[in-house]
Amino acid sequence: MVRTDLQLGKGKIAAQVAHAAVSAVLEAMEKRGWKEWLDSWLSEGQPKVVVKVPSETELVERCWKARSLGLICSEIRDAGRTQVEPGTLTCAAVGPGPNELIDVVTGDLKLL
Amino acid sequence: MVRTDLQLGKGKIAAQVAHAAVSAVLEAMEKRGWKEWLDSWLSEGQPKVVVKVPSETELVERCWKARSLGLICSEIRDAGRTQVEPGTLTCAAVGPGPNELIDVVTGDLKLL
């Protein structure tokens, strides 16, 4: 989930999304249930869907929802050396996890 | 390093770059020297620089160069369900590794 209200450049978006994906994978390695979801996801070729959210508030709310379902939600705050203020929440990765759970959080969002 | 000749959308680029980053991290976990580079990189906040290459040939050549220097180079081929033909090489992640080595491979490339 990437904030579109920040109007980041495509290279910046790619770096932030990659940061979120790596962080989610590292987090998934720490807990047994998540590790199983991680292994399934890796064996399927690590599918990723990049979607847009219009604001920080909505990104935060969707992360709460993800966590309430037992999913990883890895929020990324930018170091802010370019384009945005330091500490700006730019994006978040939900999962790895079952598609039907992830869809509860992001299924209605449009592709970036 | 992202191919610009494919003219991928920004969501697609983000997904491919994230795939490359996750793959590079998983590869780095497998070998002692790389693991040390990985740990340094994570402790620095996992810095990433997304740069552009104009063609598949140049991407492949730069990956050879990276590997000849002992660096990880994680090439990503798209499953091709959207935007490109199945198996198209879209991007590659170089590192984690020492900045001075990575700069030999990508230092002259422009930011995406």
Tab-separated table of C-alpha atoms in Angstrom:
chain	number	residue	atom	x	y	z
A	1	MET	CA	0.000	0.000	0.000
A	2	VAL	CA	1.565	3.253	-1.179
A	3	ARG	CA	0.396	6.757	-0.291
A	4	THR	CA	-0.488	8.658	-3.429
A	5	ASP	CA	-0.960	12.006	-1.661
A	6	LEU	CA	2.826	12.367	-1.295
A	7	GLN	CA	3.306	12.231	-5.070
A	8	LEU	CA	6.620	10.415	-4.820
A	9	GLY	CA	8.735	9.678	-7.886
A	10	LYS	CA	8.732	6.138	-9.245
A	11	GLY	CA	12.290	5.399	-8.104
A	12	LYS	CA	11.435	6.580	-4.609
A	13	ILE	CA	8.268	4.485	-4.564
A	14	ALA	CA	10.227	1.426	-5.689
A	15	ALA	CA	12.807	1.896	-2.931
A	16	GLN	CA	10.125	2.367	-0.261
A	17	VAL	CA	8.105	-0.649	-1.403
A	18	ALA	CA	11.275	-2.763	-1.494
A	19	HIS	CA	12.060	-1.614	2.048
A	20	ALA	CA	8.575	-2.663	3.162
A	21	ALA	CA	8.858	-6.053	1.457
A	22	VAL	CA	12.272	-6.814	2.975
A	23	SER	CA	11.076	-5.720	6.422
A	24	ALA	CA	7.961	-7.893	6.178
A	25	VAL	CA	10.041	-10.911	5.169
A	26	LEU	CA	12.467	-10.401	8.060
A	27	GLU	CA	9.549	-10.051	10.463
A	28	ALA	CA	7.909	-13.182	9.069
A	29	MET	CA	11.024	-15.198	9.871
A	30	GLU	CA	10.571	-14.546	13.585
A	31	LYS	CA	7.339	-16.414	14.343
A	32	ARG	CA	6.299	-19.946	13.452
A	33	GLY	CA	2.902	-19.190	11.888
A	34	TRP	CA	4.315	-16.333	9.879
A	35	LYS	CA	7.307	-18.453	8.804
A	36	GLU	CA	4.878	-20.965	7.281
A	37	TRP	CA	3.090	-18.163	5.412
A	38	LEU	CA	6.493	-16.870	4.277
A	39	ASP	CA	7.547	-20.281	2.957
A	40	SER	CA	4.258	-20.677	1.048
A	41	TRP	CA	4.635	-17.224	-0.432
A	42	LEU	CA	8.238	-17.845	-1.487
A	43	SER	CA	7.296	-21.181	-3.068
A	44	GLU	CA	4.615	-19.403	-5.110
A	45	GLY	CA	7.218	-16.959	-6.503
A	46	GLN	CA	6.628	-14.240	-3.888
A	47	PRO	CA	3.606	-12.575	-5.534
A	48	LYS	CA	3.191	-8.880	-4.750
A	49	VAL	CA	0.386	-6.483	-5.500
A	50	VAL	CA	1.165	-2.775	-5.197
A	51	VAL	CA	-1.928	-0.719	-4.414
A	52	LYS	CA	-2.627	2.886	-3.563
A	53	VAL	CA	-4.054	4.599	-0.487
A	54	PRO	CA	-4.992	8.271	-0.521
A	55	SER	CA	-3.734	9.366	2.920
A	56	GLU	CA	-1.657	8.593	5.994
A	57	THR	CA	-4.811	8.091	8.062
A	58	GLU	CA	-6.120	5.427	5.740
A	59	LEU	CA	-2.753	3.671	5.588
A	60	VAL	CA	-2.580	3.568	9.386
A	61	GLU	CA	-6.170	2.329	9.706
A	62	ARG	CA	-5.562	-0.472	7.225
A	63	CYS	CA	-2.432	-1.512	9.111
A	64	TRP	CA	-4.456	-1.768	12.313
A	65	LYS	CA	-6.962	-3.921	10.466
A	66	ALA	CA	-4.172	-6.149	9.126
A	67	ARG	CA	-2.708	-6.650	12.579
A	68	SER	CA	-6.125	-7.351	14.092
A	69	LEU	CA	-6.344	-10.247	11.622
A	70	GLY	CA	-2.953	-11.570	12.740
A	71	LEU	CA	-1.148	-10.350	9.617
A	72	ILE	CA	2.228	-8.661	9.476
A	73	CYS	CA	1.986	-5.017	8.498
A	74	SER	CA	5.360	-3.433	7.962
A	75	GLU	CA	5.076	0.375	7.947
A	76	ILE	CA	7.882	2.329	6.309
A	77	ARG	CA	8.942	5.790	7.379
A	78	ASP	CA	11.352	7.568	5.099
A	79	ALA	CA	14.697	8.841	6.348
A	80	GLY	CA	13.708	12.004	4.498
A	81	ARG	CA	16.953	12.913	2.833
A	82	THR	CA	15.001	13.548	-0.384
A	83	GLN	CA	11.447	14.349	-1.451
A	84	VAL	CA	9.682	14.130	1.971
A	85	GLU	CA	10.183	15.233	5.569
A	86	PRO	CA	12.135	12.825	7.810
A	87	GLY	CA	9.856	10.232	9.411
A	88	THR	CA	7.091	10.493	6.822
A	89	LEU	CA	5.031	7.304	6.573
A	90	THR	CA	5.212	6.397	2.877
A	91	CYS	CA	3.933	2.837	2.507
A	92	ALA	CA	3.307	-0.492	4.224
A	93	ALA	CA	3.550	-4.153	3.290
A	94	VAL	CA	0.772	-6.531	4.396
A	95	GLY	CA	1.673	-10.210	4.601
A	96	PRO	CA	2.956	-12.693	3.585
A	97	GLY	CA	-0.301	-14.426	4.485
A	98	PRO	CA	-3.394	-16.132	3.099
A	99	ASN	CA	-4.918	-14.252	0.152
A	100	GLU	CA	-8.379	-14.257	1.706
A	101	LEU	CA	-7.064	-12.459	4.811
A	102	ILE	CA	-4.962	-9.953	2.863
A	103	ASP	CA	-7.955	-9.225	0.640
A	104	VAL	CA	-9.959	-8.136	3.706
A	105	VAL	CA	-7.353	-5.390	4.194
A	106	THR	CA	-6.471	-4.374	0.640
A	107	GLY	CA	-8.888	-6.103	-1.726
A	108	ASP	CA	-10.854	-2.928	-2.482
A	109	LEU	CA	-7.803	-0.778	-3.270
A	110	LYS	CA	-6.782	0.094	-6.814
A	111	LEU	CA	-3.477	-0.970	-8.347
A	112	LEU	CA	-0.759	1.668	-8.372
B	1	MET	CA	18.911	-1.374	-11.707
B	2	VAL	CA	15.643	-1.122	-13.650
B	3	ARG	CA	15.268	-1.409	-17.415
B	4	THR	CA	13.722	1.759	-18.790
B	5	ASP	CA	13.264	0.379	-22.321
B	6	LEU	CA	10.315	-1.743	-21.116
B	7	GLN	CA	8.408	1.359	-19.986
B	8	LEU	CA	6.815	-0.404	-17.040
B	9	GLY	CA	4.222	1.303	-14.864
B	10	LYS	CA	5.309	2.552	-11.436
B	11	GLY	CA	3.418	-0.146	-9.516
B	12	LYS	CA	4.988	-2.827	-11.683
B	13	ILE	CA	8.455	-1.329	-11.176
B	14	ALA	CA	7.905	-1.217	-7.415
B	15	ALA	CA	6.857	-4.890	-7.333
B	16	GLN	CA	9.830	-5.977	-9.445
B	17	VAL	CA	12.333	-3.976	-7.396
B	18	ALA	CA	10.846	-5.358	-4.188
B	19	HIS	CA	11.197	-8.866	-5.610
B	20	ALA	CA	14.864	-8.181	-6.407
B	21	ALA	CA	15.519	-6.771	-2.934
B	22	VAL	CA	13.881	-9.704	-1.144
B	23	SER	CA	15.755	-12.196	-3.350
B	24	ALA	CA	19.089	-10.484	-2.700
B	25	VAL	CA	18.475	-10.535	1.057
B	26	LEU	CA	17.576	-14.233	1.011
B	27	GLU	CA	20.689	-14.984	-1.051
B	28	ALA	CA	22.849	-12.926	1.312
B	29	MET	CA	21.723	-15.093	4.225
B	30	GLU	CA	23.337	-18.162	2.673
B	31	LYS	CA	27.039	-17.280	2.780
B	32	ARG	CA	29.139	-15.973	5.644
B	33	GLY	CA	30.757	-12.975	3.871
B	34	TRP	CA	27.446	-11.913	2.401
B	35	LYS	CA	25.705	-12.361	5.751
B	36	GLU	CA	28.121	-9.837	7.273
B	37	TRP	CA	27.383	-7.388	4.465
B	38	LEU	CA	23.673	-8.015	5.004
B	39	ASP	CA	23.908	-7.304	8.735
B	40	SER	CA	25.840	-4.063	8.107
B	41	TRP	CA	23.296	-2.976	5.531
B	42	LEU	CA	20.344	-3.742	7.823
B	43	SER	CA	21.982	-1.876	10.711
B	44	GLU	CA	22.353	1.188	8.443
B	45	GLY	CA	18.605	1.142	7.696
B	46	GLN	CA	18.884	-0.906	4.485
B	47	PRO	CA	19.736	1.953	2.099
B	48	LYS	CA	18.646	1.409	-1.499
B	49	VAL	CA	19.343	3.377	-4.643
B	50	VAL	CA	17.124	2.683	-7.651
B	51	VAL	CA	18.876	3.426	-10.937
B	52	LYS	CA	18.050	2.954	-14.587
B	53	VAL	CA	19.649	0.915	-17.362
B	54	PRO	CA	18.622	1.346	-20.997
B	55	SER	CA	18.588	-2.311	-22.148
B	56	GLU	CA	18.639	-5.991	-21.253
B	57	THR	CA	22.193	-6.310	-22.592
B	58	GLU	CA	23.487	-3.611	-20.302
B	59	LEU	CA	21.652	-5.046	-17.297
B	60	VAL	CA	23.161	-8.478	-17.940
B	61	GLU	CA	26.664	-7.045	-18.427
B	62	ARG	CA	26.464	-5.111	-15.176
B	63	CYS	CA	25.339	-8.239	-13.351
B	64	TRP	CA	28.386	-10.102	-14.656
B	65	LYS	CA	30.560	-7.274	-13.432
B	66	ALA	CA	28.895	-7.367	-9.996
B	67	ARG	CA	29.453	-11.111	-9.680
B	68	SER	CA	33.065	-10.812	-10.835
B	69	LEU	CA	33.553	-8.491	-7.845
B	70	GLY	CA	32.030	-11.058	-5.483
B	71	LEU	CA	28.745	-9.187	-5.119
B	72	ILE	CA	25.280	-10.681	-5.155
B	73	CYS	CA	23.323	-9.741	-8.250
B	74	SER	CA	19.736	-10.879	-8.106
B	75	GLU	CA	18.149	-10.786	-11.577
B	76	ILE	CA	14.371	-10.691	-11.769
B	77	ARG	CA	12.373	-12.196	-14.596
B	78	ASP	CA	8.707	-11.334	-14.667
B	79	ALA	CA	6.043	-14.034	-14.660
B	80	GLY	CA	4.529	-11.970	-17.463
B	81	ARG	CA	0.874	-12.068	-16.549
B	82	THR	CA	0.729	-8.325	-17.240
B	83	GLN	CA	2.657	-5.695	-19.198
B	84	VAL	CA	5.561	-7.877	-20.482
B	85	GLU	CA	6.191	-11.307	-22.029
B	86	PRO	CA	6.751	-14.180	-19.567
B	87	GLY	CA	10.417	-14.464	-18.585
B	88	THR	CA	11.342	-10.866	-19.409
B	89	LEU	CA	14.329	-9.634	-17.423
B	90	THR	CA	13.063	-6.454	-15.750
B	91	CYS	CA	15.575	-5.480	-13.074
B	92	ALA	CA	18.341	-6.652	-10.765
B	93	ALA	CA	19.507	-5.898	-7.238
B	94	VAL	CA	23.245	-5.530	-6.558
B	95	GLY	CA	24.376	-6.094	-2.968
B	96	PRO	CA	24.144	-5.778	-0.025
B	97	GLY	CA	27.849	-5.006	-0.066
B	98	PRO	CA	30.466	-2.304	0.424
B	99	ASN	CA	29.518	0.989	-1.250
B	100	GLU	CA	32.855	1.238	-3.047
B	101	LEU	CA	32.292	-2.134	-4.740
B	102	ILE	CA	28.664	-1.438	-5.641
B	103	ASP	CA	29.697	1.925	-7.067
B	104	VAL	CA	32.009	0.161	-9.526
B	105	VAL	CA	28.896	-1.541	-10.953
B	106	THR	CA	26.240	1.157	-10.710
B	107	GLY	CA	27.949	4.427	-9.715
B	108	ASP	CA	27.636	5.971	-13.177
B	109	LEU	CA	23.925	5.188	-13.606
B	110	LYS	CA	21.235	7.816	-13.186
B	111	LEU	CA	18.532	7.618	-10.527
B	112	LEU	CA	15.164	6.327	-11.689
